[in-house]
CSV table of C-alpha atoms in Angstrom, one decimal:
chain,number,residue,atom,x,y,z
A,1,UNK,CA,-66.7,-11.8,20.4
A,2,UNK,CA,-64.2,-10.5,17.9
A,3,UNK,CA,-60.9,-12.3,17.6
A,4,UNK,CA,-57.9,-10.8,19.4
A,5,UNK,CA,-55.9,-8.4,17.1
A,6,UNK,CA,-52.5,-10.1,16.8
A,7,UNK,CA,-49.6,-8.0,16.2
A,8,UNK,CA,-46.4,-9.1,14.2
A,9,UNK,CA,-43.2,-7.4,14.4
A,10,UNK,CA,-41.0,-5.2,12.0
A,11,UNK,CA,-37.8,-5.3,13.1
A,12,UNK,CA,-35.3,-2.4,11.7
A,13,UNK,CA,-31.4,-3.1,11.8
A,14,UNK,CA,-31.0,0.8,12.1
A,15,UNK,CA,-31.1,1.6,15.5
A,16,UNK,CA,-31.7,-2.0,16.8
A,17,UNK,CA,-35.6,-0.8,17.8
A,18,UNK,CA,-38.6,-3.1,17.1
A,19,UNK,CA,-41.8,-1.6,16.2
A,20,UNK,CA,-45.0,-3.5,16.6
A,21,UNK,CA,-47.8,-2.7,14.3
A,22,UNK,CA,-51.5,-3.9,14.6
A,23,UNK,CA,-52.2,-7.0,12.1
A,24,UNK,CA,-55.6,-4.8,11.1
A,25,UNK,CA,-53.3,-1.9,10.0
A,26,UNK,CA,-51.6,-3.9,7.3
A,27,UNK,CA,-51.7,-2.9,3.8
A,28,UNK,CA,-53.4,-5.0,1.3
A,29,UNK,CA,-50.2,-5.2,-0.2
A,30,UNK,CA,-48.4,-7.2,2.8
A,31,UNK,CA,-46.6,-4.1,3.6
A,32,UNK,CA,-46.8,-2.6,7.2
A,33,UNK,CA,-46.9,0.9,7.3
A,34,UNK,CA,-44.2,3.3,8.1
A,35,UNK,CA,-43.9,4.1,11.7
A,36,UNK,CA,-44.0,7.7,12.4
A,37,UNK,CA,-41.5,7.1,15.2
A,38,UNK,CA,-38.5,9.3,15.1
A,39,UNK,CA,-35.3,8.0,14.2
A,40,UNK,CA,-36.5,4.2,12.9
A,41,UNK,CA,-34.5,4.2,10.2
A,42,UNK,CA,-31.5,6.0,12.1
A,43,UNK,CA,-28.2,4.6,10.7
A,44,UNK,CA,-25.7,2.9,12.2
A,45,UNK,CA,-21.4,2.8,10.8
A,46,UNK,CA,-24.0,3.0,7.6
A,47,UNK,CA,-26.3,0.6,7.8
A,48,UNK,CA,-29.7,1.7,6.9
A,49,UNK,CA,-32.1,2.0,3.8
A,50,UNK,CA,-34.7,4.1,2.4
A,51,UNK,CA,-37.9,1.5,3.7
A,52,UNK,CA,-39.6,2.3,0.2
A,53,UNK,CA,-36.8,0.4,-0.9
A,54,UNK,CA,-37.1,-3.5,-1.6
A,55,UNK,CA,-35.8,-5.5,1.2
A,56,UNK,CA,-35.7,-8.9,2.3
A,57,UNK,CA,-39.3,-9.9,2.8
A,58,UNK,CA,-40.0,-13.5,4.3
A,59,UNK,CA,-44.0,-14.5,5.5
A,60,UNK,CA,-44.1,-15.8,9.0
A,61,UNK,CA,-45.9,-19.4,9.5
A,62,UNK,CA,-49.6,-19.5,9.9
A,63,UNK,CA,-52.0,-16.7,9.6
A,64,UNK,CA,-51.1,-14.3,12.1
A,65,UNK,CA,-47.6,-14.1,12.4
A,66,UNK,CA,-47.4,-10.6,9.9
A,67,UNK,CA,-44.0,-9.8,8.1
A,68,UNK,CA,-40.4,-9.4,9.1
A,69,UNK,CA,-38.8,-7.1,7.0
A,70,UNK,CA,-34.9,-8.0,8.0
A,71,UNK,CA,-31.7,-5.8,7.2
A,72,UNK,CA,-27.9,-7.1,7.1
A,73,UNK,CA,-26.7,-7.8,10.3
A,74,UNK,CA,-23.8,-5.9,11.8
A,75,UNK,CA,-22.3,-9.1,13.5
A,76,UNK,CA,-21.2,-11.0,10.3
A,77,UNK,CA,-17.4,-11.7,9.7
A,78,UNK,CA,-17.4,-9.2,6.5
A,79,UNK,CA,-18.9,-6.4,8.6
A,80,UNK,CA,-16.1,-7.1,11.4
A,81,UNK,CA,-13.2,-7.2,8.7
A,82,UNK,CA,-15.0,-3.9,7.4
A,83,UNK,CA,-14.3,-2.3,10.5
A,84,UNK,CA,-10.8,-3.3,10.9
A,85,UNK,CA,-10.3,-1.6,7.8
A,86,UNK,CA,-12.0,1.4,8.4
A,87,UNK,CA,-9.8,1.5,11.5
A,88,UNK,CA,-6.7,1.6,9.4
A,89,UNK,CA,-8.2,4.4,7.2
A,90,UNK,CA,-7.1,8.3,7.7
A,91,UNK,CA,-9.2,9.9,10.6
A,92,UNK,CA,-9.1,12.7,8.6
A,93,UNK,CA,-11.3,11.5,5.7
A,94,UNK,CA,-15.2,10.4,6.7
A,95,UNK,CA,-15.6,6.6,6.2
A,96,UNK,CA,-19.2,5.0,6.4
A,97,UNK,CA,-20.0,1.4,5.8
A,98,UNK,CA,-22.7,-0.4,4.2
A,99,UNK,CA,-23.7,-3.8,3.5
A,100,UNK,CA,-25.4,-5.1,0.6
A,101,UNK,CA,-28.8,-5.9,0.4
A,102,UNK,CA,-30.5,-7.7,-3.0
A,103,UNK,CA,-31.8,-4.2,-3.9
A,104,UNK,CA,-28.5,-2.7,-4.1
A,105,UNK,CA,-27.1,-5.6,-5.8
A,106,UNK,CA,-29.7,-6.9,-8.3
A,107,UNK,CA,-33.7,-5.3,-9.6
A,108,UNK,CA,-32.9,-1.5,-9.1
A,109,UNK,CA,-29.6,-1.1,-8.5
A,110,UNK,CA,-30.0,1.7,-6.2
A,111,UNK,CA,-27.7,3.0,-3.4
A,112,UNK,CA,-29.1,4.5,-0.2
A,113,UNK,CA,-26.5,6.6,1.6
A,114,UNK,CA,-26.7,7.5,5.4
A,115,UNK,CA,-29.0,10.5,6.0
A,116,UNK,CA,-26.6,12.2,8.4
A,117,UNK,CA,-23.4,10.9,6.4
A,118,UNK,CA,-25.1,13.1,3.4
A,119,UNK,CA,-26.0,16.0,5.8
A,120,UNK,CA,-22.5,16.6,6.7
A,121,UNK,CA,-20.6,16.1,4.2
A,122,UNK,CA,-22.1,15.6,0.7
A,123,UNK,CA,-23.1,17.9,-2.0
A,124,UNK,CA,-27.0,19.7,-1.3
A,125,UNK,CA,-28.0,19.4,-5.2
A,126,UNK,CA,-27.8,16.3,-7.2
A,127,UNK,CA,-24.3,15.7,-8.9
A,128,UNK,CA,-21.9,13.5,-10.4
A,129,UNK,CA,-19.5,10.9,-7.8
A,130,UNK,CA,-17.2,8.9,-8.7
A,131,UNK,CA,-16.4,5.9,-6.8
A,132,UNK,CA,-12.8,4.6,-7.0
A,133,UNK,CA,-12.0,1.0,-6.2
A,134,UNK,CA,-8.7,-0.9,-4.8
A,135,UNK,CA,-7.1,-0.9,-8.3
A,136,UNK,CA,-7.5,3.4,-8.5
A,137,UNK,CA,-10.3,2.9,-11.9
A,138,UNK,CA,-13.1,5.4,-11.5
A,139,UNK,CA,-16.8,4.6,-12.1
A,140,UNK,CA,-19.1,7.7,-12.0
A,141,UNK,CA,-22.3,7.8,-10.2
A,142,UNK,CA,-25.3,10.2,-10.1
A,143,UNK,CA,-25.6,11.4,-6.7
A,144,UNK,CA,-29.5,12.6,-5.8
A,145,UNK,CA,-29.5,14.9,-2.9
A,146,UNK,CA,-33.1,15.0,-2.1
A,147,UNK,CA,-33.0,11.0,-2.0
A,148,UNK,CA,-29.5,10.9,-0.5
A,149,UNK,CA,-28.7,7.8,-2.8
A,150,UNK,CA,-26.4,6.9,-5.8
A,151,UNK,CA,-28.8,5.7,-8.8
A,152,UNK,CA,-27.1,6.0,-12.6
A,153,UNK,CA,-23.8,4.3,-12.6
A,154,UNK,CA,-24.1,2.1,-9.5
A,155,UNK,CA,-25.3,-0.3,-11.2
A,156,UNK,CA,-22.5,-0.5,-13.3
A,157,UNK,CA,-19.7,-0.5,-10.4
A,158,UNK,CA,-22.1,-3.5,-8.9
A,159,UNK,CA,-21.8,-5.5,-11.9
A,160,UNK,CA,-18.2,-4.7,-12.4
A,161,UNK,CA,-17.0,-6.0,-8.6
A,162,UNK,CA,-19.7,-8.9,-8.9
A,163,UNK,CA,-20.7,-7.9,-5.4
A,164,UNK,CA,-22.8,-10.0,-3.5
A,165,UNK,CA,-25.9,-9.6,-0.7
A,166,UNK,CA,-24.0,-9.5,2.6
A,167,UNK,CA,-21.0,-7.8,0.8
A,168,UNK,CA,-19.5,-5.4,2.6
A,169,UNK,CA,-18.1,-1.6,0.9
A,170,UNK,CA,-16.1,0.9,2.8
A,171,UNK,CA,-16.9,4.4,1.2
A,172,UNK,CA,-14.0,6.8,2.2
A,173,UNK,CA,-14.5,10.1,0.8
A,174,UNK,CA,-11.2,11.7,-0.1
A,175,UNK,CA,-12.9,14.4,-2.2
A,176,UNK,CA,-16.0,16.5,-2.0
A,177,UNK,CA,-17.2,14.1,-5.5
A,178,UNK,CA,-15.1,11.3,-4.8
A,179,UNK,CA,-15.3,7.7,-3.1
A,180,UNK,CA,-12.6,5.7,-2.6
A,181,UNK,CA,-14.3,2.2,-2.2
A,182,UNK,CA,-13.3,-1.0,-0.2
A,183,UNK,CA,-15.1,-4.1,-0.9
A,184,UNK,CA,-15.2,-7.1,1.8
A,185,UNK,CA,-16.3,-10.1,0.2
A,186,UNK,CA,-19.0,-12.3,2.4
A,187,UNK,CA,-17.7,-15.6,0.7
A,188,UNK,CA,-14.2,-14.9,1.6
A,189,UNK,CA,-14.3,-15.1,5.8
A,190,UNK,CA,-11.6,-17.7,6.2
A,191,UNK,CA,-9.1,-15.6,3.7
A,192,UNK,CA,-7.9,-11.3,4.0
A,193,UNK,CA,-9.8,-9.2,2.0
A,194,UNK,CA,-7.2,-7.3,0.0
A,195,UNK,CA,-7.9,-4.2,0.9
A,196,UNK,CA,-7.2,-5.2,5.0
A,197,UNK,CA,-4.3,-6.7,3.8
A,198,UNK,CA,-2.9,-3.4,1.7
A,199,UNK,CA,-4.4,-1.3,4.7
A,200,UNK,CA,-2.1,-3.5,7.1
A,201,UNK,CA,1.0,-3.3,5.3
A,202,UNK,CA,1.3,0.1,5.0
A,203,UNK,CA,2.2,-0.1,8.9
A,204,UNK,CA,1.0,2.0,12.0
A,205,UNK,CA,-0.9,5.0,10.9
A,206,UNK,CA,1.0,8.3,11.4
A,207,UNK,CA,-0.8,10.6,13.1
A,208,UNK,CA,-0.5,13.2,15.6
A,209,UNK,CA,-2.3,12.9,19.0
A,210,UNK,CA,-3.3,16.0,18.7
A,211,UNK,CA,-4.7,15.3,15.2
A,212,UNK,CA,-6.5,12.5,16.8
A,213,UNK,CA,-8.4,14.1,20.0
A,214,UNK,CA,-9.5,16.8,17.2
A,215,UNK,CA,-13.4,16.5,16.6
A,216,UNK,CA,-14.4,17.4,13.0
A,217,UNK,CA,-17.3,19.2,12.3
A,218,UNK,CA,-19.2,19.3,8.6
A,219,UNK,CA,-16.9,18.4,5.8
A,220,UNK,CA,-13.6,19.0,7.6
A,221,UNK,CA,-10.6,16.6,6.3
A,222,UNK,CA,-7.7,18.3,8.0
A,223,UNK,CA,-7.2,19.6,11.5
A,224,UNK,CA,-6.2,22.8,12.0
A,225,UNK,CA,-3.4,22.0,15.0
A,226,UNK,CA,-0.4,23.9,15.2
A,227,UNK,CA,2.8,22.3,16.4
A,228,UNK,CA,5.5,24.8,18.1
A,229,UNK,CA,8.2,23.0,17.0
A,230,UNK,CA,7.8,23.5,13.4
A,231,UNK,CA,6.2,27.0,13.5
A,232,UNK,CA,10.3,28.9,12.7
A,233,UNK,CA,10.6,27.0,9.5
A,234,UNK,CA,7.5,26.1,8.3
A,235,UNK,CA,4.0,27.8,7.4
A,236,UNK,CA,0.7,27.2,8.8
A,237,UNK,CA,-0.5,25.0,5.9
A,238,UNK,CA,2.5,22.3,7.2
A,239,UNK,CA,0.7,22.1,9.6
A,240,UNK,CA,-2.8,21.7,9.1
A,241,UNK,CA,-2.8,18.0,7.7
A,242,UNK,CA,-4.0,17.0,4.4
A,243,UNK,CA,-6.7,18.8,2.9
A,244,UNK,CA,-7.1,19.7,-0.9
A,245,UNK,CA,-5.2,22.2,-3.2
A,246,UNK,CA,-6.3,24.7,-3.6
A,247,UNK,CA,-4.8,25.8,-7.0
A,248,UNK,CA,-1.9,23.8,-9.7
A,249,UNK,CA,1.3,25.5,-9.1
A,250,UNK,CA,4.7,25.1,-11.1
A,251,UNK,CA,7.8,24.5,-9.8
A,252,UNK,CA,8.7,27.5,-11.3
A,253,UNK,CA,6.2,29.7,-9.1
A,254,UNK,CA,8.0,28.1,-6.0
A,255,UNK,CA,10.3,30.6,-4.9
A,256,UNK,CA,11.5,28.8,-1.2
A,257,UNK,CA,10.7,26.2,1.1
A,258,UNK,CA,8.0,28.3,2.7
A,259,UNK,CA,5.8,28.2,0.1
A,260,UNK,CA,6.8,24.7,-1.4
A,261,UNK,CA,4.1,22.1,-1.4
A,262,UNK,CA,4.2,18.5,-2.0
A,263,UNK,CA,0.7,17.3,-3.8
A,264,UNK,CA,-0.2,14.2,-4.7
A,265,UNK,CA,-3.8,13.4,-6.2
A,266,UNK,CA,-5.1,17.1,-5.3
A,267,UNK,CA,-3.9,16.5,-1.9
A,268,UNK,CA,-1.7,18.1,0.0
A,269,UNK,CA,0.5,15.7,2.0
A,270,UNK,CA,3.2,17.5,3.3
A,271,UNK,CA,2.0,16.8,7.1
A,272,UNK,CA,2.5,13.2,6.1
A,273,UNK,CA,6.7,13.9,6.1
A,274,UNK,CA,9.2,15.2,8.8
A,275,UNK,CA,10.5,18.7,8.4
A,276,UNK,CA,13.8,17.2,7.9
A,277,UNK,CA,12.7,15.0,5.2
A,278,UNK,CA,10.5,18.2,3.6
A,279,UNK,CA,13.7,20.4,3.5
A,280,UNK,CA,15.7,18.0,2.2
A,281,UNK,CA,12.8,16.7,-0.4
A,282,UNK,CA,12.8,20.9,-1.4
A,283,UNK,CA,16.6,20.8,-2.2
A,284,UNK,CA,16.3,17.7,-4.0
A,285,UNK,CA,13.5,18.9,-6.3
A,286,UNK,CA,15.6,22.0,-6.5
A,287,UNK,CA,18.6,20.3,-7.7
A,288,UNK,CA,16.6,19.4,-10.7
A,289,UNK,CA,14.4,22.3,-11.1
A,290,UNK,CA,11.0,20.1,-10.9
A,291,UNK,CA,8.7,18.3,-8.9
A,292,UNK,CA,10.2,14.7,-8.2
A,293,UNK,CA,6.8,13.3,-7.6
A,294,UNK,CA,4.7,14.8,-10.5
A,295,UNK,CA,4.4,11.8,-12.3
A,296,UNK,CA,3.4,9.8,-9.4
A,297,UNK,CA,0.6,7.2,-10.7
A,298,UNK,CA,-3.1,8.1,-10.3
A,299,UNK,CA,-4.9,6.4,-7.1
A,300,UNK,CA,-1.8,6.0,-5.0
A,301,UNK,CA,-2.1,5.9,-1.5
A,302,UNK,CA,-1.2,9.2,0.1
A,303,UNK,CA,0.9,7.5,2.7
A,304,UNK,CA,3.0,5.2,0.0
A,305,UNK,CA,3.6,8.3,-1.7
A,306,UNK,CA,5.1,9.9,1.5
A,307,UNK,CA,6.8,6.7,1.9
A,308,UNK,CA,8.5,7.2,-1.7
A,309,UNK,CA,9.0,10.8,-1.1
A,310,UNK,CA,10.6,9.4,2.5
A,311,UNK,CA,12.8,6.5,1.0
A,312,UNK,CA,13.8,8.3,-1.8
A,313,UNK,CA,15.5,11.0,0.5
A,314,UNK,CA,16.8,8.2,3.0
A,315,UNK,CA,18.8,6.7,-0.3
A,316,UNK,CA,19.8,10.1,-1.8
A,317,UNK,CA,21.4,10.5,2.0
A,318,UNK,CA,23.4,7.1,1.6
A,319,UNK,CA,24.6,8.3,-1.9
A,320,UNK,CA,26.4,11.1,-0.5
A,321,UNK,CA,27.5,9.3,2.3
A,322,UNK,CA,29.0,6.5,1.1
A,323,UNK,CA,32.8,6.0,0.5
A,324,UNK,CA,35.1,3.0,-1.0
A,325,UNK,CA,34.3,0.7,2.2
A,326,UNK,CA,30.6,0.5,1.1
A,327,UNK,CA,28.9,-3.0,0.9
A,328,UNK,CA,28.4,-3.6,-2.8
A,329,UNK,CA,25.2,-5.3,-1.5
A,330,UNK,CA,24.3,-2.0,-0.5
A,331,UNK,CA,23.9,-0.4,-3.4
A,332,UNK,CA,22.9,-3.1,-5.2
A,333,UNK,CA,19.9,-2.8,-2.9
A,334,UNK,CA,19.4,1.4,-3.3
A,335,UNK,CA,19.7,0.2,-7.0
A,336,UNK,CA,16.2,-2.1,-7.0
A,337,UNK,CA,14.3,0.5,-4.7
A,338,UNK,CA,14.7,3.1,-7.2
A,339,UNK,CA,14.2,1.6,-9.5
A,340,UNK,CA,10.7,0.2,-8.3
A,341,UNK,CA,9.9,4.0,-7.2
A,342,UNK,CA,10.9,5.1,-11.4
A,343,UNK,CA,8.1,2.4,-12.6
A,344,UNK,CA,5.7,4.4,-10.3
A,345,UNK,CA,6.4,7.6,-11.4
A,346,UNK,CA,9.2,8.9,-9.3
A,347,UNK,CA,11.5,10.8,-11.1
A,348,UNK,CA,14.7,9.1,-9.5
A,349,UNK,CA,16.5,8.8,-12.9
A,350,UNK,CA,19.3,11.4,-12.3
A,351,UNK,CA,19.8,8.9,-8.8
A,352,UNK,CA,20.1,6.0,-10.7
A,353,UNK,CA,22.9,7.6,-12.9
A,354,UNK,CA,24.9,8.5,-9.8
A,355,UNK,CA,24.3,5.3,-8.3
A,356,UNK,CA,25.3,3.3,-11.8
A,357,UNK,CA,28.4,5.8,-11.7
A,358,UNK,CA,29.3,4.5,-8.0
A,359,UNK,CA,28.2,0.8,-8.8
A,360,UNK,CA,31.1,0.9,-11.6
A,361,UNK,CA,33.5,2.3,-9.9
A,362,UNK,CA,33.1,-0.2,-7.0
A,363,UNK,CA,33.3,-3.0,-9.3
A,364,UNK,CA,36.4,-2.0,-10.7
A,365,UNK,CA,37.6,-1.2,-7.2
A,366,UNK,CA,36.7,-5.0,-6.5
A,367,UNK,CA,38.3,-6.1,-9.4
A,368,UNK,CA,41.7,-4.3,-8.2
A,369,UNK,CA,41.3,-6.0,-5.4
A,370,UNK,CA,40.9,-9.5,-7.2
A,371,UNK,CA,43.5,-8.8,-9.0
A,372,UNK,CA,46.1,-8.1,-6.2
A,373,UNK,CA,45.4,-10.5,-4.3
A,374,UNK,CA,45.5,-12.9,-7.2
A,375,UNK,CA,48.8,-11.6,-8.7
A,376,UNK,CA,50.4,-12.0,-5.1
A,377,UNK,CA,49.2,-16.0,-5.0
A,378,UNK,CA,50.5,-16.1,-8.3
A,379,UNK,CA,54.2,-14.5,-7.2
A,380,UNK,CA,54.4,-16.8,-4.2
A,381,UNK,CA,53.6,-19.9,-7.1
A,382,UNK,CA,56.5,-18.6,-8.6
A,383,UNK,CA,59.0,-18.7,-5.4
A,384,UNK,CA,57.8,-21.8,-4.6
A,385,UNK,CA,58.3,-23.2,-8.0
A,386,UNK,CA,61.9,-21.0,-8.4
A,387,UNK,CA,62.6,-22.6,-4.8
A,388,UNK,CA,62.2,-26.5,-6.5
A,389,UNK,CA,63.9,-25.8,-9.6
A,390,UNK,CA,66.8,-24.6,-7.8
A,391,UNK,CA,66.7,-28.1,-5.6
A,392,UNK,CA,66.2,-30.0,-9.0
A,393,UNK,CA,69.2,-28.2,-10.4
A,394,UNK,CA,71.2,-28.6,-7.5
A,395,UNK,CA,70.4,-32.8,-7.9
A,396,UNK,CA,71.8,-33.3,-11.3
A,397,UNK,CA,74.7,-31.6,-11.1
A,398,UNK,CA,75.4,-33.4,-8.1
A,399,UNK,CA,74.6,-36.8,-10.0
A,400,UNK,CA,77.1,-35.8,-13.2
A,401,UNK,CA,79.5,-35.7,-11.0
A,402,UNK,CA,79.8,-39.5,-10.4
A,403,UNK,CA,82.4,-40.2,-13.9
A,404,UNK,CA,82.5,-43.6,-13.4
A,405,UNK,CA,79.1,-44.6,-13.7
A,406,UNK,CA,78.4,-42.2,-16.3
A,407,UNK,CA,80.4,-43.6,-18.4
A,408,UNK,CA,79.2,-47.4,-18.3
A,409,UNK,CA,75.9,-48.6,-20.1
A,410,UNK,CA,73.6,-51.1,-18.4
A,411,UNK,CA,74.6,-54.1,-21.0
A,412,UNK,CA,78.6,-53.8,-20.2
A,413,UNK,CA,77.3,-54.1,-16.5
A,414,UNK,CA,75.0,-56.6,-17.0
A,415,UNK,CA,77.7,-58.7,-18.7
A,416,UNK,CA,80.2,-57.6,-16.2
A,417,UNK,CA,77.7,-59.8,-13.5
A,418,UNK,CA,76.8,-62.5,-15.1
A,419,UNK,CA,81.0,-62.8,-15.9
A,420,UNK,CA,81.4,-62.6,-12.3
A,421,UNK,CA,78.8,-64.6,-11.4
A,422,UNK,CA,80.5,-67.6,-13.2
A,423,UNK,CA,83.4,-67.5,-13.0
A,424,UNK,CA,85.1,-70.4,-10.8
A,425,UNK,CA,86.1,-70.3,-7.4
């Protein structure tokens, strides 16, 4: 009687599906064959690999107990800090995550992308990417369309970032050929990954509800939503979120505040500001004839940028209205911001001037001040101390008026005593 087949089990982290395969239908090599089931290797917030690729092998115990073939679990506390950071990212920008496995990390060095990630949104013929990390350096990649998978250069990044099996990468993709990269370290659960923490600090995403509830389709990074309260002074392209630009234009091309754009990084960020802040941003710009952000440094986070843009007009506002009664501390204060916002780029110099203009003039304002008051203490010392001379004055004329003991020196009266004293009754 022939023994009973026993089956082992390939599990596939995908879709969370486990296929049974026949013991008999093994290759020689180990190596179960690939199940022609639809949608095995479906992936999940990026978790999924080509199953050519090496994974994880480990032999069950005893004879019949067939291969596991295991894939990074979603569960770990890197994956779950990944996801709170892909929370904080733009909506408007597709995100995927993936964990590392040994193959992407060591042997090969090769990246497997999702299927339907690549589908939508990346390029159909094999080209360069370049993958960005949290400092803003580039490393370039060769994307392969066919294999939807990032092979020369990857191996590069890896070793660069040291990353680890179980590591965790956020790929955001801000361009059509560009990754902006997070990395979640696996050893680090007790401690923030720095990219939650810079994610965090930035505050509360802005964003429009109506932006929200808007479902992208294919390689869509802004939403086409109008909002009637900003139609009369504003175009269409206000409007419509980030997305790219189109073309490099001058500030001498821009002839008003309808067709004045603020870009940053190829981006158009103008949705990121208040019409109040844009016009005034506009005038600003105008009132020096050039774009205040163009030097902006490379990499920086659209939303610091519109918080630059933001705090820069908030301070130009104070400027103007401040008067003679403004805290010094105040200034003081305007003083450091812009002067953090000028080592990133911000052309805030002709700010500074003003300010350093005001400061100066306060200080000597405060020194007036000093001085009065200082001066009057000093005339009161000297009323005071006319007061006492007057009284000390007044004493010794009173005390040359007594003749008669002027005139006598202590040894005629000392003689005069002791005379006295003995003479006889």
């Amino acid at each position: 009687m022939a023994e009973k087949e026993r089956w082992p089990v390939c599990s596939f982290m995908g879709d969370g599906e486990a296929v049974a395969v026949p013991h008999s239908k093994l290759k020689k090599k180990g190596r179960p064959p690939i199940p022609k089931k639809e949608n095995v290797f479906k992936e999940l917030n990026g978790v999924d690999d080509d199953p050519r690729n090496p994974q994880k092998r480990r032999k069950g115990e005893g004879t019949g107990m067939g291969i596991v073939i295991d894939a990074p679990p979603c569960n770990t506390q890197a994956y779950q800090r990944a996801k709170e950071v892909q929370a904080n990212l733009s909506p408007q920008f597709p995100t995927f995550l993936k964990s590392m496995l040994p193959s992407h990390v060591a042997g090969g060095f090769w990246l497997g992308l999702p299927k339907k990630f690549c589908n939508l949104y990346m390029p159909k013929l094999d080209t360069t990417i370049a993958l960005e990390d949290e400092t803003g350096q580039l490393y370039e990649t060769k994307y392969l369309a066919q294999k939807a998978g990032l092979s020369a250069g990857w191996r590069g990044f890896s070793i660069a970032h040291n990353l680890l099996e179980m590591d965790v990468l956020i790929f955001h993709l801000v361009q059509p050929s560009k990754f902006r990269v997070y990395i979640i370290r696996s050893q680090e659960s007790d401690e923030l990954d720095g990219a939650l923490v810079l994610l965090k600090s930035d505050g509360c995403r802005k964003q429009s509800d109506d932006a929200n509830d808007h479902k992208n389709s294919g390689m869509i990074f802004c939403a086409n939503v109008s909002h009637p309260d900003q139609v009369e002074n504003t175009s269409e392209d206000f409007d419509s979120g980030i997305r790219f630009s189109e073309s490099v234009v001058s500030f001498k091309q821009v002839t008003g505040v309808e067709n004045f754009r603020i870009v940053v990084n190829g981006l158009v960020i103008d949705s990121e500001l208040s019409k109040y802040i844009r016009n005034k941003y506009y005038e600003l710009c105008c009132s020096q004839r050039s774009f205040l952000h163009d030097h902006l440094l490379e990499g920086l986070n659209t939303k610091l940028a519109a918080g630059i843009i933001s705090e820069t007009i908030n301070i130009a506002d104070a400027i103007k209205a401040s008067n003679l009664t403004t805290s010094p501390d105040s200034l003081v204060i305007w003083d450091k911001t812009l002067k953090a916002f000028e080592t990133m780029g911000m052309n805030v110099s002709f700010l500074l001037i003003r300010l350093d203009q005001l400061m100066k003039l306060a200080l000597k304002l405060k020194r007036y001040k000093e001085v009065t008051l200082e001066r009057d203490h000093a005339a009161e010392e000297l009323k005071a101390l006319e007061a006492k001379l007057l009284e000390v004055k007044q004493t010794i004329n009173r005390l040359d008026q007594e003749n008669d003991i002027q005139h006598m020196h202590p040894e005629r009266l000392e003689t005069m005593f002791q005379e006295l004293a003995d003479a006889p009754w």
